[in-house]
Short mmCIF file of C-alpha atoms in Angstrom, two decimals:
data_model
loop_
_atom_site.label_atom_id
_atom_site.label_comp_id
_atom_site.label_asym_id
_atom_site.label_seq_id
_atom_site.Cartn_x
_atom_site.Cartn_y
_atom_site.Cartn_z
CA MET R 23 -62.39 -19.33 -28.44
CA LYS R 24 -59.88 -22.26 -28.68
CA LYS R 25 -58.11 -20.42 -31.59
CA THR R 26 -57.71 -17.17 -29.52
CA PHE R 27 -56.50 -18.94 -26.60
CA THR R 28 -53.73 -20.82 -28.74
CA LEU R 29 -52.59 -17.50 -30.41
CA LEU R 30 -52.40 -15.86 -26.85
CA ALA R 31 -50.39 -18.81 -25.50
CA PHE R 32 -48.07 -18.70 -28.47
CA LEU R 33 -47.49 -15.02 -28.25
CA PHE R 34 -46.54 -15.38 -24.72
CA LEU R 35 -44.13 -18.41 -25.67
CA LEU R 36 -42.92 -16.17 -28.37
CA GLN R 37 -41.96 -13.25 -26.21
CA THR R 38 -40.16 -15.49 -23.60
CA ALA R 39 -37.96 -17.28 -26.33
CA PHE R 40 -37.04 -14.09 -27.89
CA ALA R 41 -36.58 -12.04 -24.75
CA GLN R 42 -34.24 -9.14 -24.34
CA GLN R 43 -31.05 -10.68 -23.49
CA TRP R 44 -29.39 -9.38 -20.29
CA ILE R 45 -32.55 -7.55 -19.50
CA ASP R 46 -35.39 -9.90 -19.04
CA GLN R 47 -35.37 -12.17 -16.06
CA LYS R 48 -35.44 -15.55 -17.86
CA TYR R 49 -33.01 -17.88 -16.10
CA SER R 50 -33.03 -20.08 -12.89
CA TYR R 51 -29.95 -19.84 -10.80
CA ASP R 52 -27.74 -21.76 -8.17
CA SER R 53 -26.22 -20.19 -5.37
CA LEU R 54 -22.80 -20.77 -3.55
CA LEU R 55 -22.95 -19.37 -0.11
CA ASN R 56 -20.27 -18.28 2.45
CA VAL R 57 -17.40 -18.95 0.06
CA THR R 58 -14.01 -17.56 1.56
CA TYR R 59 -12.23 -15.48 -0.56
CA GLY R 60 -9.45 -14.19 1.61
CA THR R 61 -8.07 -12.81 4.91
CA ALA R 62 -7.09 -9.22 5.74
CA VAL R 63 -5.89 -7.31 8.88
CA ASN R 64 -8.65 -5.04 10.32
CA PHE R 65 -8.44 -1.60 12.18
CA ASN R 66 -7.67 -3.18 15.42
CA GLY R 67 -4.70 -5.41 14.09
CA GLN R 68 -6.78 -8.66 13.99
CA THR R 69 -7.24 -10.65 11.08
CA ASP R 70 -10.76 -10.97 9.28
CA THR R 71 -11.83 -13.82 7.18
CA LEU R 72 -13.80 -12.51 4.19
CA HIS R 73 -16.58 -14.25 2.42
CA MET R 74 -18.91 -13.83 -0.56
CA ASP R 75 -22.09 -15.44 -2.00
CA ILE R 76 -22.11 -16.26 -5.65
CA TYR R 77 -25.22 -16.70 -7.72
CA LEU R 78 -24.79 -18.66 -10.97
CA PRO R 79 -27.28 -18.56 -13.73
CA GLN R 80 -28.41 -22.11 -14.91
CA CYS R 81 -28.90 -22.61 -18.54
CA ASP R 82 -27.41 -25.55 -20.36
CA ASP R 83 -25.41 -25.37 -23.71
CA VAL R 84 -24.30 -28.38 -25.56
CA ASN R 85 -20.64 -28.23 -25.08
CA HIS R 86 -20.68 -26.20 -21.87
CA VAL R 87 -18.28 -23.59 -23.07
CA SER R 88 -20.52 -20.30 -22.89
CA ARG R 89 -19.51 -17.41 -20.60
CA ARG R 90 -21.42 -14.94 -18.72
CA PRO R 91 -20.82 -11.35 -17.67
CA LEU R 92 -19.84 -10.80 -14.18
CA MET R 93 -21.49 -8.18 -11.66
CA LEU R 94 -20.15 -7.79 -8.21
CA TRP R 95 -22.71 -6.06 -5.70
CA VAL R 96 -21.27 -4.27 -2.65
CA HIS R 97 -23.55 -3.55 0.38
CA GLY R 98 -23.58 -0.28 2.39
CA GLY R 99 -23.50 0.72 5.90
CA SER R 100 -21.16 3.67 6.19
CA PHE R 101 -18.20 1.09 6.28
CA LEU R 102 -19.25 0.39 9.84
CA ALA R 103 -22.10 -2.02 9.38
CA GLY R 104 -23.91 -4.44 7.18
CA ASP R 105 -22.71 -7.59 5.34
CA LYS R 106 -23.25 -9.70 2.09
CA ASN R 107 -26.59 -10.87 3.37
CA ASP R 108 -28.20 -7.15 3.09
CA ALA R 109 -31.69 -7.79 1.89
CA SER R 110 -31.35 -5.32 -0.99
CA ILE R 111 -28.03 -6.46 -2.25
CA THR R 112 -29.02 -10.27 -2.23
CA ASN R 113 -32.16 -9.38 -4.11
CA LEU R 114 -30.17 -7.60 -6.76
CA CYS R 115 -27.73 -10.36 -7.02
CA LYS R 116 -30.51 -12.82 -7.82
CA ILE R 117 -32.46 -10.50 -10.00
CA PHE R 118 -29.24 -9.91 -12.26
CA ALA R 119 -28.46 -13.60 -12.11
CA ARG R 120 -31.93 -14.26 -13.44
CA ARG R 121 -30.92 -11.80 -16.17
CA GLY R 122 -27.78 -14.17 -17.03
CA TYR R 123 -25.12 -12.62 -15.16
CA VAL R 124 -22.79 -14.40 -12.71
CA THR R 125 -23.18 -12.12 -9.62
CA ALA R 126 -21.65 -11.99 -5.90
CA SER R 127 -22.32 -10.20 -2.81
CA ILE R 128 -19.20 -9.69 -0.66
CA ASP R 129 -18.31 -8.83 2.91
CA TYR R 130 -15.53 -6.48 3.44
CA ARG R 131 -13.65 -5.18 6.47
CA LEU R 132 -15.67 -2.95 8.53
CA GLY R 133 -14.98 -0.28 11.14
CA PHE R 134 -12.56 2.42 12.50
CA ILE R 135 -11.01 3.41 15.77
CA ALA R 136 -13.93 5.21 17.53
CA ASP R 137 -13.55 8.55 19.43
CA ASP R 138 -12.82 7.86 23.10
CA ALA R 139 -15.13 10.85 24.01
CA ALA R 140 -18.47 9.83 25.91
CA TRP R 141 -20.92 10.89 23.07
CA THR R 142 -24.46 10.62 24.32
CA CYS R 143 -27.80 11.05 22.49
CA ASN R 144 -31.08 9.24 22.80
CA TYR R 145 -30.72 7.94 19.02
CA PRO R 146 -29.82 4.32 17.94
CA GLY R 147 -26.14 3.84 17.04
CA TYR R 148 -25.26 7.49 17.63
CA PRO R 149 -21.87 7.03 19.48
CA CYS R 150 -20.81 4.55 16.59
CA VAL R 151 -20.41 7.09 13.99
CA PHE R 152 -17.93 9.19 15.87
CA ALA R 153 -14.41 8.44 14.72
CA GLY R 154 -11.21 9.24 16.40
CA ASP R 155 -10.32 11.55 13.44
CA SER R 156 -11.37 12.03 9.92
CA ALA R 157 -8.59 10.01 8.55
CA GLU R 158 -10.36 6.79 10.11
CA TRP R 159 -12.96 7.10 7.51
CA TYR R 160 -10.71 7.36 4.64
CA ARG R 161 -8.82 4.46 6.01
CA ALA R 162 -12.07 2.33 6.33
CA TYR R 163 -13.02 3.27 2.96
CA TYR R 164 -9.63 2.20 1.68
CA ARG R 165 -9.49 -1.27 3.40
CA SER R 166 -12.97 -1.71 1.94
CA VAL R 167 -11.69 -1.17 -1.73
CA GLN R 168 -8.69 -3.38 -1.16
CA ASP R 169 -11.00 -6.24 -0.06
CA GLY R 170 -13.47 -5.43 -3.07
CA LYS R 171 -10.71 -5.68 -5.52
CA GLY R 172 -9.44 -9.05 -3.86
CA ALA R 173 -13.00 -10.26 -4.14
CA LEU R 174 -13.33 -9.32 -7.89
CA ARG R 175 -9.78 -11.15 -8.61
CA TYR R 176 -10.95 -14.24 -6.69
CA LEU R 177 -13.84 -14.57 -9.25
CA ILE R 178 -11.75 -13.59 -12.07
CA ASN R 179 -9.21 -16.20 -11.28
CA ARG R 180 -11.83 -18.95 -11.34
CA ASN R 181 -13.55 -17.57 -14.69
CA THR R 182 -13.44 -21.00 -15.92
CA GLN R 183 -14.99 -22.66 -12.85
CA PHE R 184 -17.74 -20.27 -12.88
CA ARG R 185 -17.82 -19.60 -16.64
CA ILE R 186 -17.25 -16.01 -16.38
CA ASP R 187 -16.53 -13.63 -19.30
CA THR R 188 -13.67 -11.58 -18.16
CA ALA R 189 -14.11 -8.98 -21.04
CA ASN R 190 -17.43 -8.10 -19.57
CA VAL R 191 -17.31 -7.16 -15.75
CA PHE R 192 -19.41 -4.85 -13.70
CA VAL R 193 -19.35 -3.44 -10.24
CA ALA R 194 -22.20 -1.68 -8.28
CA GLY R 195 -23.15 -0.79 -4.79
CA GLU R 196 -25.42 1.11 -2.60
CA SER R 197 -24.31 3.99 -0.32
CA ALA R 198 -20.68 3.09 0.94
CA GLY R 199 -21.08 0.06 -1.22
CA SER R 200 -20.90 2.46 -4.24
CA PHE R 201 -17.92 4.23 -2.97
CA VAL R 202 -16.27 0.60 -2.75
CA ALA R 203 -17.54 -0.15 -6.34
CA ILE R 204 -16.39 3.29 -7.84
CA GLY R 205 -12.78 2.51 -5.97
CA ILE R 206 -12.68 -0.94 -7.21
CA ALA R 207 -12.89 0.39 -10.95
CA LEU R 208 -11.35 3.72 -10.70
CA LEU R 209 -8.67 3.51 -7.75
CA ASP R 210 -6.10 2.24 -10.16
CA THR R 211 -2.98 4.52 -9.98
CA ALA R 212 -0.67 5.19 -6.91
CA ALA R 213 -1.32 8.77 -7.47
CA GLU R 214 -5.02 8.45 -6.32
CA ARG R 215 -4.09 6.89 -2.93
CA ARG R 216 -5.00 9.40 -0.11
CA PRO R 217 -2.23 10.25 2.50
CA GLU R 218 -4.31 9.07 5.50
CA THR R 219 -3.61 5.58 4.19
CA PHE R 220 -0.11 5.64 5.19
CA ALA R 221 1.16 4.96 8.86
CA LEU R 222 -0.15 7.42 11.11
CA SER R 223 0.22 8.12 14.77
CA ALA R 224 -1.76 6.03 17.19
CA LEU R 225 -5.11 6.97 18.68
CA PRO R 226 -6.52 6.35 21.92
CA SER R 227 -8.47 2.96 22.41
CA PRO R 228 -12.25 3.24 22.08
CA ASN R 229 -14.40 3.95 25.30
CA ALA R 230 -16.91 1.32 26.74
CA GLY R 231 -19.70 3.18 25.15
CA THR R 232 -18.77 2.07 21.65
CA LEU R 233 -17.83 -1.51 22.39
CA THR R 234 -21.52 -2.67 21.55
CA CYS R 235 -21.11 -1.13 18.11
CA GLN R 236 -21.19 -3.71 15.26
CA TYR R 237 -17.65 -3.32 14.11
CA ASN R 238 -16.26 -3.68 17.72
CA VAL R 239 -18.10 -6.65 18.63
CA GLY R 240 -15.62 -9.56 19.23
CA LYS R 241 -12.72 -7.49 19.16
CA THR R 242 -10.22 -6.64 21.80
CA PHE R 243 -8.28 -3.38 22.27
CA PRO R 244 -5.04 -2.50 23.91
CA ASN R 245 -5.54 -0.72 27.24
CA SER R 246 -4.23 2.60 25.84
CA THR R 247 -3.78 3.30 22.16
CA VAL R 248 -4.30 1.42 18.75
CA ASN R 249 -1.65 1.60 16.25
CA ARG R 250 -2.24 2.74 12.71
CA PRO R 251 0.32 1.23 10.26
CA ASP R 252 0.72 1.68 6.52
CA LEU R 253 -2.29 0.06 4.81
CA GLY R 254 -0.33 -1.25 1.84
CA GLY R 255 -0.98 -0.85 -1.94
CA ILE R 256 -4.14 0.16 -3.67
CA ASP R 257 -4.84 -3.39 -4.81
CA GLY R 258 -4.30 -5.04 -1.56
CA THR R 259 -2.86 -8.56 -1.10
CA ILE R 260 -5.81 -10.87 -1.64
CA GLU R 261 -5.95 -13.15 -4.91
CA PRO R 262 -3.25 -11.55 -7.15
CA THR R 263 -4.05 -12.35 -10.72
CA THR R 264 -2.21 -12.46 -14.00
CA VAL R 265 -5.65 -12.77 -16.03
CA ASN R 266 -6.82 -9.69 -17.91
CA TYR R 267 -10.11 -8.44 -17.26
CA THR R 268 -12.30 -5.46 -18.36
CA ILE R 269 -14.79 -3.53 -16.12
CA LYS R 270 -17.17 -2.28 -18.54
CA GLY R 271 -19.63 -0.38 -16.15
CA ILE R 272 -20.16 1.01 -12.58
CA GLY R 273 -23.58 1.24 -10.81
CA ASN R 274 -23.56 4.08 -8.30
CA MET R 275 -26.52 4.07 -6.21
CA TYR R 276 -26.41 7.22 -3.95
CA GLY R 277 -22.69 7.01 -3.49
CA GLY R 278 -19.48 8.93 -4.45
CA MET R 279 -15.87 9.40 -4.05
CA VAL R 280 -13.44 10.41 -1.33
CA ASN R 281 -11.34 12.09 -3.89
CA ASN R 282 -11.17 12.59 -7.76
CA LEU R 283 -10.80 9.09 -9.05
CA LEU R 284 -11.69 10.44 -12.72
CA GLN R 285 -8.64 12.44 -13.36
CA TYR R 286 -6.12 9.58 -13.44
CA HIS R 287 -6.63 6.28 -15.19
CA LYS R 288 -4.54 3.19 -15.86
CA ALA R 289 -3.00 3.54 -19.38
CA GLY R 290 -4.35 1.05 -21.65
CA SER R 291 -7.48 0.50 -19.61
CA PRO R 292 -10.88 1.28 -21.10
CA LYS R 293 -12.92 3.95 -19.02
CA PRO R 294 -16.09 2.22 -17.75
CA ALA R 295 -19.29 3.90 -18.02
CA ILE R 296 -21.07 5.08 -14.97
CA PHE R 297 -24.61 4.91 -13.97
CA SER R 298 -25.72 7.17 -10.94
CA PHE R 299 -28.89 7.30 -9.22
CA HIS R 300 -29.03 10.01 -6.28
CA GLN R 301 -31.40 12.09 -4.52
CA PRO R 302 -30.56 15.73 -3.60
CA CYS R 303 -32.35 15.43 -0.24
CA ASP R 304 -30.00 12.71 0.72
CA ILE R 305 -28.73 13.73 4.24
CA VAL R 306 -26.07 11.02 4.51
CA VAL R 307 -24.17 11.06 1.22
CA PRO R 308 -24.38 14.61 -0.29
CA ILE R 309 -25.25 14.59 -4.13
CA ASP R 310 -22.81 17.47 -4.31
CA SER R 311 -19.90 18.05 -1.98
CA ASN R 312 -20.11 18.05 1.66
CA LYS R 313 -19.31 16.03 4.71
CA VAL R 314 -20.62 12.61 5.30
CA ASP R 315 -23.84 12.74 7.26
CA TRP R 316 -23.90 16.26 6.68
CA GLY R 317 -27.91 16.50 7.00
CA MET R 318 -28.00 14.00 9.61
CA SER R 319 -25.47 16.15 11.70
CA TRP R 320 -28.00 19.19 11.16
CA CYS R 321 -30.87 17.31 12.26
CA PHE R 322 -29.13 16.09 15.51
CA ALA R 323 -27.88 19.48 16.45
CA ASN R 324 -31.08 21.39 15.53
CA CYS R 325 -33.90 18.79 16.15
CA TYR R 326 -32.76 16.14 18.59
CA ASN R 327 -30.89 18.06 21.18
CA CYS R 328 -27.59 16.10 20.18
CA TYR R 329 -24.27 16.95 19.19
CA GLY R 330 -23.45 17.27 15.31
CA ILE R 331 -21.48 14.40 14.09
CA ALA R 332 -17.80 15.10 14.50
CA ASN R 333 -14.69 14.19 12.29
CA THR R 334 -16.58 13.08 9.12
CA PRO R 335 -14.70 13.63 5.82
CA LYS R 336 -15.64 15.70 2.82
CA VAL R 337 -16.77 13.50 0.12
CA TYR R 338 -17.95 14.12 -3.61
CA GLY R 339 -21.26 12.80 -4.63
CA SER R 340 -22.77 11.77 -7.87
CA ARG R 341 -23.66 15.19 -9.37
CA VAL R 342 -20.09 16.52 -8.51
CA MET R 343 -18.57 13.58 -10.36
CA SER R 344 -20.67 13.97 -13.41
CA ASN R 345 -19.94 17.60 -13.54
CA TRP R 346 -16.03 16.97 -13.13
CA ASN R 347 -16.24 14.71 -16.16
CA THR R 348 -17.83 17.22 -18.10
CA THR R 349 -15.96 20.38 -17.25
CA ASN R 350 -12.66 18.64 -17.39
CA GLY R 351 -13.10 16.48 -20.33
CA TYR R 352 -12.22 13.19 -18.70
CA GLY R 353 -14.03 11.22 -21.22
CA TYR R 354 -16.27 9.04 -19.11
CA THR R 355 -19.72 8.12 -20.27
CA PHE R 356 -22.31 9.00 -17.39
CA HIS R 357 -26.07 8.15 -17.08
CA ASN R 358 -27.44 10.21 -14.30
CA GLU R 359 -30.95 9.64 -12.83
CA PHE R 360 -31.42 12.21 -10.10
CA THR R 361 -34.66 13.36 -8.45
CA THR R 362 -35.48 17.04 -7.79
CA LEU R 363 -36.36 17.37 -3.95
CA SER R 364 -33.69 19.11 -1.88
CA PHE R 365 -33.11 18.80 1.88
CA PRO R 366 -35.18 21.78 3.33
CA TYR R 367 -33.26 22.27 6.71
CA GLN R 368 -36.56 21.81 8.46
CA CYS R 369 -37.28 19.44 11.51
CA LEU R 370 -40.93 18.72 10.93
CA PHE R 371 -43.91 18.91 8.54
CA VAL R 372 -42.36 19.35 5.05
CA PRO R 373 -41.10 16.72 2.33
CA GLY R 374 -37.40 15.73 3.09
CA SER R 375 -37.37 17.18 6.42
CA CYS R 376 -35.80 15.44 9.34
CA ALA R 377 -38.87 13.83 10.68
CA ASP R 378 -39.83 12.88 6.92
CA GLN R 379 -36.89 11.07 6.46
CA VAL R 380 -37.65 8.50 8.96
CA ASN R 381 -40.33 7.03 6.69
CA ASN R 382 -39.29 8.59 3.24
CA ALA R 383 -35.60 8.30 3.45
CA CYS R 384 -33.75 10.08 0.77
CA HIS R 385 -30.62 7.81 1.28
CA ALA R 386 -32.47 5.27 -0.55
CA TYR R 387 -34.05 4.41 -3.75
CA ASP R 388 -37.29 6.25 -4.71
CA ASN R 389 -38.40 3.05 -6.78
CA VAL R 390 -36.05 0.13 -6.63
CA THR R 391 -37.75 -1.61 -9.40
CA THR R 392 -37.45 1.32 -11.58
CA ARG R 393 -33.74 2.03 -11.06
CA GLN R 394 -32.42 -1.62 -11.03
CA THR R 395 -34.41 -2.00 -14.51
CA ASN R 396 -32.89 1.11 -15.82
CA LEU R 397 -29.38 -0.17 -14.74
CA ALA R 398 -29.96 -3.42 -16.52
CA ASN R 399 -31.12 -1.37 -19.67
CA TYR R 400 -28.13 0.79 -19.50
CA PHE R 401 -25.51 -2.25 -19.28
CA ALA R 402 -27.09 -4.67 -21.70
CA PRO R 403 -25.60 -2.83 -24.89
CA MET R 404 -22.20 -3.00 -23.52
CA ILE R 405 -22.13 -6.63 -23.17
CA THR R 406 -20.19 -8.53 -25.92
CA THR R 407 -20.95 -11.93 -24.55
CA ASN R 408 -22.69 -14.41 -26.70
CA PRO R 409 -26.13 -15.38 -25.15
CA ILE R 410 -25.30 -18.08 -22.56
CA CYS R 411 -27.89 -20.64 -24.26
CA ASP R 412 -31.20 -20.66 -25.82
CA THR R 413 -34.06 -19.49 -23.72
CA MET R 414 -36.21 -22.28 -21.78
CA LEU R 415 -39.66 -21.75 -20.46
CA PHE R 416 -40.76 -24.08 -17.78
CA THR R 417 -44.59 -24.59 -17.47
CA GLY R 418 -44.44 -27.95 -15.42
CA ALA R 419 -45.33 -28.34 -11.86
CA PRO R 420 -42.72 -26.80 -9.37
CA ASP R 421 -41.06 -30.25 -8.76
CA GLU R 422 -40.56 -30.78 -12.47
CA ILE R 423 -38.68 -27.45 -13.14
CA GLY R 424 -35.45 -29.25 -13.19
CA PHE R 425 -36.36 -31.23 -16.35
CA GLY R 426 -35.89 -28.48 -18.75
CA ARG R 427 -32.17 -28.00 -18.04
CA SER R 428 -31.46 -31.34 -19.70
CA VAL R 429 -33.29 -30.41 -23.09
CA LYS R 430 -30.39 -29.66 -25.60
CA LEU R 431 -30.74 -28.69 -29.29
CA TYR R 432 -27.69 -28.93 -31.68
CA PRO R 433 -26.55 -27.48 -33.95
CA ASN R 434 -28.56 -24.20 -33.29
CA PRO R 435 -28.38 -22.37 -35.51
CA VAL R 436 -29.00 -25.29 -37.81
CA ASN R 437 -26.35 -25.12 -40.92
CA GLY R 438 -26.40 -26.64 -44.08
CA SER R 439 -26.98 -30.18 -42.91
CA ALA R 440 -30.64 -29.17 -42.14
CA GLN R 441 -30.78 -31.79 -39.28
CA LEU R 442 -31.53 -30.76 -35.77
CA THR R 443 -30.87 -33.10 -32.88
CA ILE R 444 -32.95 -32.91 -29.87
CA GLU R 445 -31.43 -34.62 -26.73
CA THR R 446 -33.49 -34.91 -23.43
CA ALA R 447 -33.60 -37.35 -20.41
CA TYR R 448 -36.90 -36.40 -19.25
CA PHE R 449 -39.16 -35.86 -22.37
CA ALA R 450 -39.00 -39.21 -24.17
CA GLY R 451 -42.37 -39.66 -25.36
CA ALA R 452 -43.11 -35.99 -25.52
CA THR R 453 -44.84 -34.29 -28.47
CA VAL R 454 -42.41 -32.21 -30.51
CA LYS R 455 -43.51 -29.25 -32.81
CA VAL R 456 -42.06 -26.36 -34.44
CA LEU R 457 -43.93 -22.96 -34.96
CA ASP R 458 -42.98 -19.83 -37.33
CA LEU R 459 -43.29 -16.44 -35.85
CA ARG R 460 -46.89 -16.32 -36.96
CA GLY R 461 -47.77 -19.19 -34.62
CA ASN R 462 -48.16 -21.45 -37.57
CA VAL R 463 -47.17 -25.13 -37.00
CA VAL R 464 -44.67 -25.82 -39.63
CA ILE R 465 -43.35 -29.26 -38.21
CA ALA R 466 -45.22 -31.62 -36.09
CA THR R 467 -43.82 -35.19 -35.25
CA GLN R 468 -44.82 -38.23 -33.46
CA PRO R 469 -43.78 -38.32 -29.84
CA LEU R 470 -39.97 -38.48 -29.23
CA ARG R 471 -38.49 -42.13 -29.41
CA GLY R 472 -36.08 -41.85 -26.83
CA LYS R 473 -33.23 -39.80 -25.46
CA THR R 474 -32.09 -38.48 -28.67
CA THR R 475 -34.31 -37.52 -31.82
CA THR R 476 -33.37 -35.79 -34.93
CA LEU R 477 -35.56 -33.41 -37.08
CA GLN R 478 -35.10 -32.74 -40.79
CA LEU R 479 -35.42 -29.11 -41.47
CA ALA R 480 -34.68 -29.14 -45.13
CA ASN R 481 -37.69 -27.72 -46.35
CA LEU R 482 -37.80 -24.79 -43.77
CA ALA R 483 -37.03 -21.39 -44.82
CA ALA R 484 -34.28 -19.56 -43.22
CA GLY R 485 -35.31 -17.59 -40.07
CA MET R 486 -36.41 -17.88 -36.48
CA TYR R 487 -38.70 -20.44 -35.01
CA VAL R 488 -39.90 -21.92 -31.77
CA LEU R 489 -39.62 -25.47 -30.80
CA VAL R 490 -42.11 -26.74 -28.25
CA LEU R 491 -41.79 -29.82 -26.33
CA GLN R 492 -44.85 -30.97 -24.26
CA ASP R 493 -45.33 -34.19 -22.28
CA ALA R 494 -48.64 -36.01 -21.31
CA SER R 495 -48.70 -34.12 -17.89
CA GLY R 496 -48.81 -30.73 -19.58
CA GLY R 497 -45.23 -29.97 -18.73
CA MET R 498 -43.86 -27.85 -21.31
CA VAL R 499 -40.40 -26.41 -22.55
CA THR R 500 -39.95 -24.03 -25.53
CA ARG R 501 -36.66 -23.24 -27.14
CA LYS R 502 -35.57 -20.63 -29.81
CA LEU R 503 -34.40 -22.37 -32.96
CA VAL R 504 -32.67 -20.71 -35.95
CA LYS R 505 -32.49 -21.99 -39.37
CA GLU R 506 -29.61 -20.52 -41.48
#
């Protein structure tokens, strides 16, 4: 029985020590919250201060020179609501930090000039989705992309501080956040800038019925009209950079584009691969081409005795993007995960109907675990970053978890010197052993004599091994070991 337990325990240790890099969640992480990355003028002429939360995988290497891929996650909310603390986005940041990415969740400028008509309907937030005209949606999108680009450059400019590999950058988002992520990566030529983002005539100030909308709270407006100046260049003004970086992949979770960003691409810049998840019954962002909130507008008008939503822009969803790429030979690589249920144009009783969407929303994941895991699997082969350090498995008590960070092995791989140095502040006196891939103990030593101990590996054949440190209290750390 003891032998069986030992074998099973070793197999678990082995699986962890040789886990799939960038896929398995094997790292702890630290977080830097509410980091200011810039300021920008909002839709009403006031200045917003913009923040991000950064999540950093924790794993020591000997010389502290290893780098990590970067993934920027962008929250949704129709460009009108939400923030970096969105529960889904922060969870995804933590999950991908545990996979070894530096991740960040960002705030960006929200809102538009609301319609001055007194829209009324017994539905939460209903007046807040009425813009003064469709141009306001495009302008809100454009400001968001400018901010997203600035946030990314903030991180790129601090790549040494955060140990970011600038050749392995990824951007992803949900809903409006997907529009932003796609814009960060693909809105890279002036020809792609929409005309609505230049100076336009002023609009009437919003009426009192919309002043409680999230994007209007705390803002003041002129008594009559709100000016609409030129919004500036596609990159915005936050954190200019001279550092070269490469966006290798885009995670598009039920988002799309406001115009064709695949047609033009910055010369000399590689085309990022695109992962898209979308449901055909999505009534907010169409999987094909339609107006924003197309299905919700039908539900309001046909089921809830309300007006349909006015002044929404036409957008192009995930399936149109992929079809454009195929039809026009743009040369992007797409991975599409589309479900099959379409919106039935019914109020009640059938899957995907207006009432059904209350509890089974199609503008959402069908299974978030499946989709984020698939995204990790899709991105992993693109990453050319070397693993950030050897895998560490902590099996001590919760208050002992920190000890594993101080265990260092070098050189690893062990070269011709055939000598391995083990350095640890916490494990003096621990038992050290080396196991081969069958679970056989090939080296067992006396307890470690101090902070630094050496092992002679001259008699070991070339290959992979697992080194196990275990103290008297049962705390354990395993590390991958390679003999060349």
